[in-house]
mmCIF file of N, CA and C in Angstrom:
data_model
loop_
_atom_site.group_PDB
_atom_site.id
_atom_site.type_symbol
_atom_site.label_atom_id
_atom_site.label_comp_id
_atom_site.label_asym_id
_atom_site.label_seq_id
_atom_site.Cartn_x
_atom_site.Cartn_y
_atom_site.Cartn_z
ATOM 1 N N MET V 216 11.360 -23.441 -25.602
ATOM 2 C CA MET V 216 10.082 -22.840 -25.841
ATOM 3 C C MET V 216 10.129 -22.146 -27.261
ATOM 4 N N SER V 217 9.114 -22.484 -28.033
ATOM 5 C CA SER V 217 9.108 -21.909 -29.302
ATOM 6 C C SER V 217 8.636 -20.487 -29.215
ATOM 7 N N LYS V 218 8.803 -19.537 -30.237
ATOM 8 C CA LYS V 218 8.390 -18.147 -30.274
ATOM 9 C C LYS V 218 6.858 -17.982 -30.089
ATOM 10 N N TYR V 219 6.190 -19.047 -30.652
ATOM 11 C CA TYR V 219 4.707 -19.125 -30.609
ATOM 12 C C TYR V 219 4.332 -19.231 -29.049
ATOM 13 N N GLU V 220 4.986 -20.201 -28.424
ATOM 14 C CA GLU V 220 4.779 -20.467 -27.050
ATOM 15 C C GLU V 220 5.109 -19.308 -26.146
ATOM 16 N N GLU V 221 6.110 -18.504 -26.507
ATOM 17 C CA GLU V 221 6.471 -17.393 -25.841
ATOM 18 C C GLU V 221 5.321 -16.338 -26.001
ATOM 19 N N ILE V 222 4.779 -16.204 -27.159
ATOM 20 C CA ILE V 222 3.723 -15.168 -27.398
ATOM 21 C C ILE V 222 2.472 -15.649 -26.578
ATOM 22 N N CYS V 223 2.197 -16.902 -26.559
ATOM 23 C CA CYS V 223 1.044 -17.420 -25.885
ATOM 24 C C CYS V 223 1.227 -17.167 -24.285
ATOM 25 N N ALA V 224 2.390 -17.414 -23.794
ATOM 26 C CA ALA V 224 2.733 -17.120 -22.400
ATOM 27 C C ALA V 224 2.577 -15.783 -22.074
ATOM 28 N N ALA V 225 3.107 -14.743 -22.974
ATOM 29 C CA ALA V 225 3.061 -13.448 -22.663
ATOM 30 C C ALA V 225 1.574 -12.950 -22.655
ATOM 31 N N TYR V 226 0.780 -13.535 -23.636
ATOM 32 C CA TYR V 226 -0.628 -13.202 -23.652
ATOM 33 C C TYR V 226 -1.313 -13.538 -22.286
ATOM 34 N N ALA V 227 -1.030 -14.844 -21.837
ATOM 35 C CA ALA V 227 -1.699 -15.344 -20.576
ATOM 36 C C ALA V 227 -1.310 -14.473 -19.485
ATOM 37 N N LYS V 228 -0.068 -14.050 -19.503
ATOM 38 C CA LYS V 228 0.431 -13.173 -18.307
ATOM 39 C C LYS V 228 -0.349 -11.936 -18.306
ATOM 40 N N ALA V 229 -0.439 -11.281 -19.590
ATOM 41 C CA ALA V 229 -1.173 -10.039 -19.583
ATOM 42 C C ALA V 229 -2.633 -10.167 -19.301
ATOM 43 N N ARG V 230 -3.135 -11.190 -19.756
ATOM 44 C CA ARG V 230 -4.662 -11.460 -19.662
ATOM 45 C C ARG V 230 -4.897 -11.694 -18.056
ATOM 46 N N SER V 231 -4.089 -12.421 -17.445
ATOM 47 C CA SER V 231 -4.217 -12.689 -15.976
ATOM 48 C C SER V 231 -4.085 -11.305 -15.244
ATOM 49 N N PHE V 232 -3.078 -10.459 -15.671
ATOM 50 C CA PHE V 232 -2.876 -9.190 -15.073
ATOM 51 C C PHE V 232 -4.116 -8.270 -15.158
ATOM 52 N N TRP V 233 -4.710 -8.265 -16.356
ATOM 53 C CA TRP V 233 -5.905 -7.518 -16.677
ATOM 54 C C TRP V 233 -7.053 -7.940 -15.873
ATOM 55 N N GLU V 234 -7.274 -9.293 -15.797
ATOM 56 C CA GLU V 234 -8.442 -9.855 -14.894
ATOM 57 C C GLU V 234 -8.267 -9.459 -13.477
ATOM 58 N N GLU V 235 -7.030 -9.451 -12.947
ATOM 59 C CA GLU V 235 -6.946 -9.138 -11.597
ATOM 60 C C GLU V 235 -7.104 -7.682 -11.409
ATOM 61 N N GLN V 236 -6.726 -6.739 -12.273
ATOM 62 C CA GLN V 236 -7.073 -5.329 -12.187
ATOM 63 C C GLN V 236 -8.458 -5.138 -12.217
ATOM 64 N N ARG V 237 -9.177 -5.794 -13.106
ATOM 65 C CA ARG V 237 -10.677 -5.629 -13.275
ATOM 66 C C ARG V 237 -11.277 -6.001 -12.056
ATOM 67 N N LYS V 238 -10.938 -7.100 -11.424
ATOM 68 C CA LYS V 238 -11.512 -7.650 -10.174
ATOM 69 C C LYS V 238 -11.353 -6.624 -9.050
ATOM 70 N N HIS V 239 -10.179 -6.077 -8.909
ATOM 71 C CA HIS V 239 -9.850 -5.064 -7.806
ATOM 72 C C HIS V 239 -10.729 -3.812 -8.154
ATOM 73 N N CYS V 240 -10.814 -3.424 -9.359
ATOM 74 C CA CYS V 240 -11.508 -2.161 -9.616
ATOM 75 C C CYS V 240 -12.978 -2.249 -9.544
ATOM 76 N N ARG V 241 -13.505 -3.556 -9.806
ATOM 77 C CA ARG V 241 -14.896 -3.765 -9.608
ATOM 78 C C ARG V 241 -15.202 -3.767 -8.076
ATOM 79 N N GLU V 242 -14.327 -4.316 -7.298
ATOM 80 C CA GLU V 242 -14.473 -4.425 -5.849
ATOM 81 C C GLU V 242 -14.463 -2.978 -5.261
ATOM 82 N N PHE V 243 -13.442 -2.157 -5.745
ATOM 83 C CA PHE V 243 -13.427 -0.709 -5.448
ATOM 84 C C PHE V 243 -14.756 -0.065 -5.756
ATOM 85 N N ALA V 244 -15.255 -0.182 -6.931
ATOM 86 C CA ALA V 244 -16.481 0.544 -7.233
ATOM 87 C C ALA V 244 -17.611 0.007 -6.437
ATOM 88 N N THR V 245 -17.651 -1.219 -6.115
ATOM 89 C CA THR V 245 -18.715 -1.625 -5.090
ATOM 90 C C THR V 245 -18.555 -1.168 -3.784
ATOM 91 N N ASP V 246 -17.303 -0.996 -3.268
ATOM 92 C CA ASP V 246 -17.060 -0.438 -2.015
ATOM 93 C C ASP V 246 -17.389 1.055 -1.961
ATOM 94 N N LEU V 247 -17.193 1.775 -3.043
ATOM 95 C CA LEU V 247 -17.486 3.149 -3.089
ATOM 96 C C LEU V 247 -18.861 3.335 -3.016
ATOM 97 N N ALA V 248 -19.774 2.542 -3.770
ATOM 98 C CA ALA V 248 -21.229 2.639 -3.616
ATOM 99 C C ALA V 248 -21.590 2.401 -2.204
ATOM 100 N N ALA V 249 -21.063 1.329 -1.551
ATOM 101 C CA ALA V 249 -21.401 0.944 -0.236
ATOM 102 C C ALA V 249 -21.032 2.135 0.788
ATOM 103 N N LYS V 250 -20.014 2.813 0.487
ATOM 104 C CA LYS V 250 -19.705 4.038 1.411
ATOM 105 C C LYS V 250 -20.776 5.127 1.168
ATOM 106 N N LEU V 251 -21.233 5.278 0.010
ATOM 107 C CA LEU V 251 -22.233 6.345 -0.232
ATOM 108 C C LEU V 251 -23.538 5.868 0.453
ATOM 109 N N VAL V 252 -23.879 4.532 0.453
ATOM 110 C CA VAL V 252 -25.004 4.026 1.142
ATOM 111 C C VAL V 252 -24.883 4.242 2.678
ATOM 112 N N ALA V 253 -23.729 3.994 3.137
ATOM 113 C CA ALA V 253 -23.453 4.173 4.585
ATOM 114 C C ALA V 253 -23.255 5.553 5.120
ATOM 115 N N ASP V 254 -22.401 6.320 4.417
ATOM 116 C CA ASP V 254 -22.100 7.693 4.992
ATOM 117 C C ASP V 254 -23.190 8.623 4.544
ATOM 118 N N LEU V 255 -23.793 8.486 3.437
ATOM 119 C CA LEU V 255 -24.863 9.637 3.043
ATOM 120 C C LEU V 255 -26.272 9.007 3.289
ATOM 121 N N GLU V 256 -26.340 7.777 3.745
ATOM 122 C CA GLU V 256 -27.655 7.034 3.977
ATOM 123 C C GLU V 256 -28.511 6.962 2.825
ATOM 124 N N VAL V 257 -27.909 6.734 1.684
ATOM 125 C CA VAL V 257 -28.512 6.483 0.343
ATOM 126 C C VAL V 257 -29.179 5.077 0.302
ATOM 127 N N PRO V 258 -30.428 4.984 0.070
ATOM 128 C CA PRO V 258 -30.966 3.608 -0.082
ATOM 129 C C PRO V 258 -30.264 2.857 -1.251
ATOM 130 N N PRO V 259 -29.887 1.640 -0.910
ATOM 131 C CA PRO V 259 -29.039 0.844 -1.890
ATOM 132 C C PRO V 259 -29.713 0.799 -3.258
ATOM 133 N N GLU V 260 -31.008 0.727 -3.290
ATOM 134 C CA GLU V 260 -31.832 0.601 -4.592
ATOM 135 C C GLU V 260 -31.713 1.981 -5.471
ATOM 136 N N ASP V 261 -31.165 3.045 -4.816
ATOM 137 C CA ASP V 261 -31.051 4.329 -5.398
ATOM 138 C C ASP V 261 -29.544 4.519 -6.001
ATOM 139 N N ILE V 262 -28.649 3.503 -5.866
ATOM 140 C CA ILE V 262 -27.458 3.606 -6.541
ATOM 141 C C ILE V 262 -27.494 2.690 -7.715
ATOM 142 N N ILE V 263 -27.060 3.269 -8.858
ATOM 143 C CA ILE V 263 -27.147 2.392 -10.147
ATOM 144 C C ILE V 263 -25.779 2.454 -10.834
ATOM 145 N N TYR V 264 -25.498 1.551 -11.699
ATOM 146 C CA TYR V 264 -24.280 1.512 -12.559
ATOM 147 C C TYR V 264 -24.731 1.628 -13.996
ATOM 148 N N LEU V 265 -24.017 2.405 -14.746
ATOM 149 C CA LEU V 265 -24.223 2.570 -16.231
ATOM 150 C C LEU V 265 -22.873 2.371 -16.970
ATOM 151 N N PRO V 266 -22.927 1.925 -18.143
ATOM 152 C CA PRO V 266 -21.641 2.040 -18.991
ATOM 153 C C PRO V 266 -21.160 3.499 -19.089
ATOM 154 N N PRO V 267 -20.034 3.673 -19.323
ATOM 155 C CA PRO V 267 -19.422 5.015 -19.450
ATOM 156 C C PRO V 267 -20.083 5.859 -20.501
ATOM 157 N N ASN V 268 -20.274 7.145 -20.205
ATOM 158 C CA ASN V 268 -20.782 8.038 -21.264
ATOM 159 C C ASN V 268 -22.136 7.771 -21.873
ATOM 160 N N VAL V 269 -22.931 7.013 -21.041
ATOM 161 C CA VAL V 269 -24.285 6.649 -21.604
ATOM 162 C C VAL V 269 -25.291 7.470 -20.735
ATOM 163 N N GLU V 270 -26.216 8.145 -21.425
ATOM 164 C CA GLU V 270 -27.261 8.837 -20.768
ATOM 165 C C GLU V 270 -28.228 7.789 -20.061
ATOM 166 N N TYR V 271 -28.632 8.169 -18.891
ATOM 167 C CA TYR V 271 -29.512 7.343 -18.091
ATOM 168 C C TYR V 271 -30.881 7.005 -18.810
ATOM 169 N N HIS V 272 -31.118 5.722 -18.838
ATOM 170 C CA HIS V 272 -32.455 5.169 -19.167
ATOM 171 C C HIS V 272 -32.517 3.882 -18.411
ATOM 172 N N PRO V 273 -33.627 3.468 -17.935
ATOM 173 C CA PRO V 273 -33.784 2.222 -17.228
ATOM 174 C C PRO V 273 -33.262 1.052 -17.930
ATOM 175 N N ARG V 274 -33.303 1.061 -19.348
ATOM 176 C CA ARG V 274 -32.770 -0.115 -19.936
ATOM 177 C C ARG V 274 -31.255 -0.121 -19.906
ATOM 178 N N GLU V 275 -30.642 0.954 -19.659
ATOM 179 C CA GLU V 275 -29.117 1.054 -19.627
ATOM 180 C C GLU V 275 -28.548 0.660 -18.291
ATOM 181 N N VAL V 276 -29.372 0.470 -17.251
ATOM 182 C CA VAL V 276 -28.754 0.137 -15.915
ATOM 183 C C VAL V 276 -28.156 -1.273 -16.069
ATOM 184 N N ARG V 277 -27.084 -1.475 -15.457
ATOM 185 C CA ARG V 277 -26.239 -2.650 -15.550
ATOM 186 C C ARG V 277 -25.669 -3.095 -14.158
ATOM 187 N N PRO V 278 -25.425 -4.373 -14.018
ATOM 188 C CA PRO V 278 -24.661 -4.749 -12.829
ATOM 189 C C PRO V 278 -23.155 -4.147 -13.038
ATOM 190 N N ILE V 279 -22.445 -3.905 -12.056
ATOM 191 C CA ILE V 279 -21.204 -3.244 -12.042
ATOM 192 C C ILE V 279 -20.197 -4.014 -13.066
ATOM 193 N N GLU V 280 -20.314 -5.378 -12.988
ATOM 194 C CA GLU V 280 -19.441 -6.187 -13.947
ATOM 195 C C GLU V 280 -19.598 -5.840 -15.354
ATOM 196 N N GLU V 281 -20.858 -5.558 -15.765
ATOM 197 C CA GLU V 281 -21.228 -5.094 -17.259
ATOM 198 C C GLU V 281 -20.994 -3.613 -17.480
ATOM 199 N N ALA V 282 -21.090 -2.819 -16.467
ATOM 200 C CA ALA V 282 -20.937 -1.332 -16.666
ATOM 201 C C ALA V 282 -19.486 -0.953 -16.819
ATOM 202 N N LEU V 283 -18.484 -1.745 -16.193
ATOM 203 C CA LEU V 283 -17.005 -1.370 -16.297
ATOM 204 C C LEU V 283 -16.600 -1.569 -17.756
ATOM 205 N N SER V 284 -15.862 -0.541 -18.220
ATOM 206 C CA SER V 284 -15.256 -0.583 -19.537
ATOM 207 C C SER V 284 -13.888 -0.245 -19.403
ATOM 208 N N TYR V 285 -12.938 -0.950 -19.996
ATOM 209 C CA TYR V 285 -11.581 -0.697 -20.019
ATOM 210 C C TYR V 285 -11.187 0.398 -21.075
ATOM 211 N N GLY V 286 -10.509 1.367 -20.558
ATOM 212 C CA GLY V 286 -10.023 2.442 -21.525
ATOM 213 C C GLY V 286 -8.619 2.440 -22.004
ATOM 214 N N ALA V 287 -8.345 3.188 -22.962
ATOM 215 C CA ALA V 287 -6.970 3.183 -23.574
ATOM 216 C C ALA V 287 -6.039 3.867 -22.533
ATOM 217 N N ASP V 288 -6.586 4.555 -21.509
ATOM 218 C CA ASP V 288 -5.730 5.202 -20.433
ATOM 219 C C ASP V 288 -5.325 4.111 -19.363
ATOM 220 N N GLY V 289 -5.764 2.903 -19.493
ATOM 221 C CA GLY V 289 -5.373 1.843 -18.583
ATOM 222 C C GLY V 289 -6.318 1.877 -17.314
ATOM 223 N N ALA V 290 -7.399 2.641 -17.373
ATOM 224 C CA ALA V 290 -8.308 2.640 -16.236
ATOM 225 C C ALA V 290 -9.688 2.050 -16.552
ATOM 226 N N PHE V 291 -10.387 1.696 -15.634
ATOM 227 C CA PHE V 291 -11.788 1.111 -15.812
ATOM 228 C C PHE V 291 -12.756 2.306 -15.672
ATOM 229 N N HIS V 292 -13.763 2.517 -16.625
ATOM 230 C CA HIS V 292 -14.653 3.600 -16.650
ATOM 231 C C HIS V 292 -16.023 3.071 -16.410
ATOM 232 N N TYR V 293 -16.865 3.880 -15.703
ATOM 233 C CA TYR V 293 -18.276 3.559 -15.528
ATOM 234 C C TYR V 293 -18.947 4.814 -15.113
ATOM 235 N N GLY V 294 -20.307 4.683 -15.119
ATOM 236 C CA GLY V 294 -21.152 5.812 -14.624
ATOM 237 C C GLY V 294 -21.768 5.313 -13.340
ATOM 238 N N LEU V 295 -21.699 6.136 -12.305
ATOM 239 C CA LEU V 295 -22.265 5.871 -11.055
ATOM 240 C C LEU V 295 -23.501 6.774 -10.876
ATOM 241 N N GLY V 296 -24.545 6.195 -10.855
ATOM 242 C CA GLY V 296 -25.879 6.979 -10.858
ATOM 243 C C GLY V 296 -26.503 7.004 -9.415
ATOM 244 N N LEU V 297 -27.098 8.081 -9.114
ATOM 245 C CA LEU V 297 -27.738 8.298 -7.800
ATOM 246 C C LEU V 297 -29.111 8.814 -8.111
ATOM 247 N N ARG V 298 -30.119 8.087 -7.716
ATOM 248 C CA ARG V 298 -31.566 8.499 -7.934
ATOM 249 C C ARG V 298 -31.918 9.438 -6.834
ATOM 250 N N VAL V 299 -32.385 10.594 -7.216
ATOM 251 C CA VAL V 299 -32.777 11.530 -6.186
ATOM 252 C C VAL V 299 -34.224 12.104 -6.458
ATOM 253 N N ARG V 300 -34.805 12.538 -5.328
ATOM 254 C CA ARG V 300 -36.189 12.993 -5.326
ATOM 255 C C ARG V 300 -36.219 14.461 -4.787
ATOM 256 N N ALA V 301 -37.315 15.156 -5.226
ATOM 257 C CA ALA V 301 -37.517 16.465 -4.652
ATOM 258 C C ALA V 301 -37.903 16.309 -3.164
ATOM 259 N N ALA V 302 -38.627 15.309 -2.813
ATOM 260 C CA ALA V 302 -39.148 15.086 -1.476
ATOM 261 C C ALA V 302 -39.116 13.567 -1.233
ATOM 262 N N ALA V 303 -38.833 13.109 0.009
ATOM 263 C CA ALA V 303 -38.749 11.742 0.357
ATOM 264 C C ALA V 303 -39.968 10.965 -0.124
ATOM 265 N N ASP V 304 -41.217 11.600 -0.050
ATOM 266 C CA ASP V 304 -42.387 10.869 -0.260
ATOM 267 C C ASP V 304 -42.844 11.009 -1.738
ATOM 268 N N ASN V 305 -42.026 11.663 -2.593
ATOM 269 C CA ASN V 305 -42.269 11.866 -4.017
ATOM 270 C C ASN V 305 -41.749 10.652 -4.796
ATOM 271 N N PRO V 306 -42.648 9.973 -5.440
ATOM 272 C CA PRO V 306 -42.110 8.731 -6.269
ATOM 273 C C PRO V 306 -41.388 9.107 -7.561
ATOM 274 N N MET V 307 -41.513 10.444 -7.983
ATOM 275 C CA MET V 307 -40.727 10.813 -9.178
ATOM 276 C C MET V 307 -39.196 10.986 -8.875
ATOM 277 N N THR V 308 -38.406 10.381 -9.607
ATOM 278 C CA THR V 308 -36.873 10.488 -9.377
ATOM 279 C C THR V 308 -36.282 11.008 -10.646
ATOM 280 N N GLU V 309 -35.026 11.545 -10.401
ATOM 281 C CA GLU V 309 -34.098 11.853 -11.462
ATOM 282 C C GLU V 309 -32.836 11.208 -11.090
ATOM 283 N N VAL V 310 -32.085 11.066 -12.088
ATOM 284 C CA VAL V 310 -30.678 10.333 -11.810
ATOM 285 C C VAL V 310 -29.620 11.222 -12.107
ATOM 286 N N LEU V 311 -28.723 11.439 -11.069
ATOM 287 C CA LEU V 311 -27.470 12.271 -11.231
ATOM 288 C C LEU V 311 -26.504 11.170 -11.574
ATOM 289 N N VAL V 312 -25.595 11.337 -12.643
ATOM 290 C CA VAL V 312 -24.657 10.380 -12.985
ATOM 291 C C VAL V 312 -23.282 11.071 -12.916
ATOM 292 N N LEU V 313 -22.314 10.329 -12.158
ATOM 293 C CA LEU V 313 -20.993 10.733 -12.254
ATOM 294 C C LEU V 313 -20.226 9.803 -13.214
ATOM 295 N N GLN V 314 -19.432 10.373 -14.041
ATOM 296 C CA GLN V 314 -18.528 9.521 -14.915
ATOM 297 C C GLN V 314 -17.366 9.360 -14.165
ATOM 298 N N ILE V 315 -16.988 8.059 -13.837
ATOM 299 C CA ILE V 315 -15.897 7.772 -13.010
ATOM 300 C C ILE V 315 -14.856 6.796 -13.759
ATOM 301 N N SER V 316 -13.645 7.043 -13.520
ATOM 302 C CA SER V 316 -12.541 6.147 -13.891
ATOM 303 C C SER V 316 -11.688 5.739 -12.661
ATOM 304 N N VAL V 317 -11.336 4.456 -12.696
ATOM 305 C CA VAL V 317 -10.579 3.937 -11.460
ATOM 306 C C VAL V 317 -9.467 3.079 -12.027
ATOM 307 N N ALA V 318 -8.312 3.343 -11.471
ATOM 308 C CA ALA V 318 -7.137 2.584 -11.922
ATOM 309 C C ALA V 318 -6.444 2.119 -10.637
ATOM 310 N N ARG V 319 -5.987 0.948 -10.635
ATOM 311 C CA ARG V 319 -5.144 0.338 -9.509
ATOM 312 C C ARG V 319 -3.792 0.467 -9.786
ATOM 313 N N ASN V 320 -2.911 0.886 -8.825
ATOM 314 C CA ASN V 320 -1.602 0.925 -8.914
ATOM 315 C C ASN V 320 -0.931 0.453 -7.627
ATOM 316 N N PRO V 321 0.358 0.403 -7.550
ATOM 317 C CA PRO V 321 1.050 -0.213 -6.346
ATOM 318 C C PRO V 321 0.675 0.515 -5.043
ATOM 319 N N GLY V 322 0.341 1.849 -5.114
ATOM 320 C CA GLY V 322 -0.024 2.531 -3.887
ATOM 321 C C GLY V 322 -1.376 2.518 -3.522
ATOM 322 N N GLY V 323 -2.251 2.119 -4.400
ATOM 323 C CA GLY V 323 -3.801 2.197 -4.118
ATOM 324 C C GLY V 323 -4.538 2.365 -5.371
ATOM 325 N N TYR V 324 -5.496 3.179 -5.347
ATOM 326 C CA TYR V 324 -6.362 3.366 -6.441
ATOM 327 C C TYR V 324 -6.316 4.911 -6.705
ATOM 328 N N GLU V 325 -6.447 5.152 -7.999
ATOM 329 C CA GLU V 325 -6.554 6.570 -8.530
ATOM 330 C C GLU V 325 -7.913 6.724 -9.116
ATOM 331 N N LEU V 326 -8.739 7.601 -8.524
ATOM 332 C CA LEU V 326 -10.020 7.813 -8.833
ATOM 333 C C LEU V 326 -10.197 9.200 -9.666
ATOM 334 N N ARG V 327 -10.814 9.199 -10.738
ATOM 335 C CA ARG V 327 -10.990 10.392 -11.500
ATOM 336 C C ARG V 327 -12.530 10.522 -11.731
ATOM 337 N N ILE V 328 -13.046 11.778 -11.591
ATOM 338 C CA ILE V 328 -14.372 12.036 -11.809
ATOM 339 C C ILE V 328 -14.455 13.173 -12.916
ATOM 340 N N GLU V 329 -15.252 12.887 -13.971
ATOM 341 C CA GLU V 329 -15.315 13.843 -14.977
ATOM 342 C C GLU V 329 -15.779 15.220 -14.438
ATOM 343 N N GLY V 330 -14.999 16.321 -14.782
ATOM 344 C CA GLY V 330 -15.354 17.585 -14.342
ATOM 345 C C GLY V 330 -14.333 18.076 -13.217
ATOM 346 N N LEU V 331 -13.611 17.058 -12.630
ATOM 347 C CA LEU V 331 -12.643 17.435 -11.640
ATOM 348 C C LEU V 331 -11.285 17.176 -12.252
ATOM 349 N N ASN V 332 -10.355 18.195 -12.121
ATOM 350 C CA ASN V 332 -9.115 18.027 -12.798
ATOM 351 C C ASN V 332 -8.106 17.141 -12.029
ATOM 352 N N ASP V 333 -8.205 17.150 -10.740
ATOM 353 C CA ASP V 333 -7.241 16.329 -9.871
ATOM 354 C C ASP V 333 -7.671 14.935 -9.648
ATOM 355 N N PRO V 334 -6.903 13.978 -9.730
ATOM 356 C CA PRO V 334 -7.260 12.617 -9.314
ATOM 357 C C PRO V 334 -7.363 12.513 -7.773
ATOM 358 N N ILE V 335 -8.119 11.620 -7.266
ATOM 359 C CA ILE V 335 -8.303 11.299 -5.836
ATOM 360 C C ILE V 335 -7.513 10.017 -5.672
ATOM 361 N N ARG V 336 -6.537 9.968 -4.879
ATOM 362 C CA ARG V 336 -5.725 8.772 -4.544
ATOM 363 C C ARG V 336 -6.211 8.198 -3.260
ATOM 364 N N ILE V 337 -6.439 6.884 -3.296
ATOM 365 C CA ILE V 337 -7.050 6.180 -2.101
ATOM 366 C C ILE V 337 -6.130 4.985 -1.916
ATOM 367 N N PRO V 338 -5.624 4.749 -0.727
ATOM 368 C CA PRO V 338 -4.784 3.581 -0.432
ATOM 369 C C PRO V 338 -5.458 2.272 -0.415
ATOM 370 N N HIS V 339 -4.642 1.217 -0.545
ATOM 371 C CA HIS V 339 -5.306 -0.138 -0.599
ATOM 372 C C HIS V 339 -5.888 -0.556 0.681
ATOM 373 N N LYS V 340 -5.305 -0.182 1.857
ATOM 374 C CA LYS V 340 -5.755 -0.680 3.125
ATOM 375 C C LYS V 340 -7.244 -0.212 3.414
ATOM 376 N N LEU V 341 -7.949 -1.177 3.719
ATOM 377 C CA LEU V 341 -9.357 -0.904 4.106
ATOM 378 C C LEU V 341 -9.565 0.038 5.184
ATOM 379 N N ASP V 342 -8.709 0.063 6.298
ATOM 380 C CA ASP V 342 -8.978 1.046 7.262
ATOM 381 C C ASP V 342 -8.573 2.487 6.887
ATOM 382 N N GLU V 343 -7.816 2.489 5.921
ATOM 383 C CA GLU V 343 -7.523 3.886 5.301
ATOM 384 C C GLU V 343 -8.427 4.221 4.230
ATOM 385 N N MET V 344 -9.061 3.242 3.703
ATOM 386 C CA MET V 344 -10.002 3.623 2.531
ATOM 387 C C MET V 344 -11.119 4.483 2.979
ATOM 388 N N SER V 345 -11.665 4.298 4.187
ATOM 389 C CA SER V 345 -12.753 5.231 4.557
ATOM 390 C C SER V 345 -12.396 6.637 4.501
ATOM 391 N N LYS V 346 -11.062 6.893 4.990
ATOM 392 C CA LYS V 346 -10.548 8.245 4.971
ATOM 393 C C LYS V 346 -10.542 8.731 3.550
ATOM 394 N N GLY V 347 -10.109 7.798 2.611
ATOM 395 C CA GLY V 347 -10.118 8.218 1.179
ATOM 396 C C GLY V 347 -11.421 8.451 0.656
ATOM 397 N N HIS V 348 -12.376 7.681 1.010
ATOM 398 C CA HIS V 348 -13.762 7.851 0.571
ATOM 399 C C HIS V 348 -14.258 9.237 1.037
ATOM 400 N N ARG V 349 -13.898 9.534 2.290
ATOM 401 C CA ARG V 349 -14.431 10.754 2.904
ATOM 402 C C ARG V 349 -13.768 11.934 2.122
ATOM 403 N N ALA V 350 -12.431 11.732 1.779
ATOM 404 C CA ALA V 350 -11.723 12.894 0.994
ATOM 405 C C ALA V 350 -12.455 13.023 -0.281
ATOM 406 N N PHE V 351 -12.852 11.888 -0.898
ATOM 407 C CA PHE V 351 -13.572 11.950 -2.209
ATOM 408 C C PHE V 351 -14.824 12.854 -1.971
ATOM 409 N N LEU V 352 -15.598 12.369 -1.023
ATOM 410 C CA LEU V 352 -16.991 13.071 -0.889
ATOM 411 C C LEU V 352 -16.712 14.501 -0.496
ATOM 412 N N ASP V 353 -15.756 14.844 0.402
ATOM 413 C CA ASP V 353 -15.479 16.185 0.776
ATOM 414 C C ASP V 353 -15.002 16.947 -0.465
ATOM 415 N N THR V 354 -14.070 16.472 -1.220
ATOM 416 C CA THR V 354 -13.572 17.168 -2.354
ATOM 417 C C THR V 354 -14.714 17.410 -3.457
ATOM 418 N N TYR V 355 -15.460 16.335 -3.642
ATOM 419 C CA TYR V 355 -16.486 16.591 -4.745
ATOM 420 C C TYR V 355 -17.560 17.581 -4.262
ATOM 421 N N SER V 356 -17.958 17.399 -3.028
ATOM 422 C CA SER V 356 -19.066 18.347 -2.511
ATOM 423 C C SER V 356 -18.599 19.859 -2.545
ATOM 424 N N LYS V 357 -17.331 20.040 -2.115
ATOM 425 C CA LYS V 357 -16.852 21.413 -2.161
ATOM 426 C C LYS V 357 -16.752 21.994 -3.558
ATOM 427 N N ARG V 358 -16.192 21.158 -4.499
ATOM 428 C CA ARG V 358 -16.140 21.567 -5.833
ATOM 429 C C ARG V 358 -17.470 21.709 -6.529
ATOM 430 N N ALA V 359 -18.459 20.845 -6.175
ATOM 431 C CA ALA V 359 -19.713 21.007 -6.792
ATOM 432 C C ALA V 359 -20.428 22.263 -6.286
ATOM 433 N N VAL V 360 -20.196 22.582 -5.035
ATOM 434 C CA VAL V 360 -20.850 23.803 -4.475
ATOM 435 C C VAL V 360 -20.176 25.020 -5.187
ATOM 436 N N SER V 361 -18.872 25.001 -5.342
ATOM 437 C CA SER V 361 -18.202 26.193 -5.802
ATOM 438 C C SER V 361 -18.456 26.538 -7.357
ATOM 439 N N THR V 362 -18.880 25.475 -8.186
ATOM 440 C CA THR V 362 -19.216 25.740 -9.515
ATOM 441 C C THR V 362 -20.505 26.293 -9.831
#
């Protein structure tokens, strides 16, 4: 194999690894939103995705595939938005946006939320994932109340 072929093979391997990571992080982000819908009874249409560090505007809403951005830290970043209302029958909404990064590692996922210092580690197994999501919700709600 020539040096050039070795470079191409290394590139193909790295690209394949990156695509696999992106796929798993996208699925994780989708699962996280599904847990918010299920556990908090959020209407699915009130969960939105934004590119990282973008202020909410209806034109900025993206499918999760387009909202994910790969960072220099090796994690995928995105904004997870939640439309909220002052009252259920009030059509006026505001959007609360969490800036999230997620990285996949051999033990599971590492979730970071802007404003929280400690990462939240969630295992790969789906039966354990709901415990992890609950830990995320519990941790975030406790810290949000205390600040």
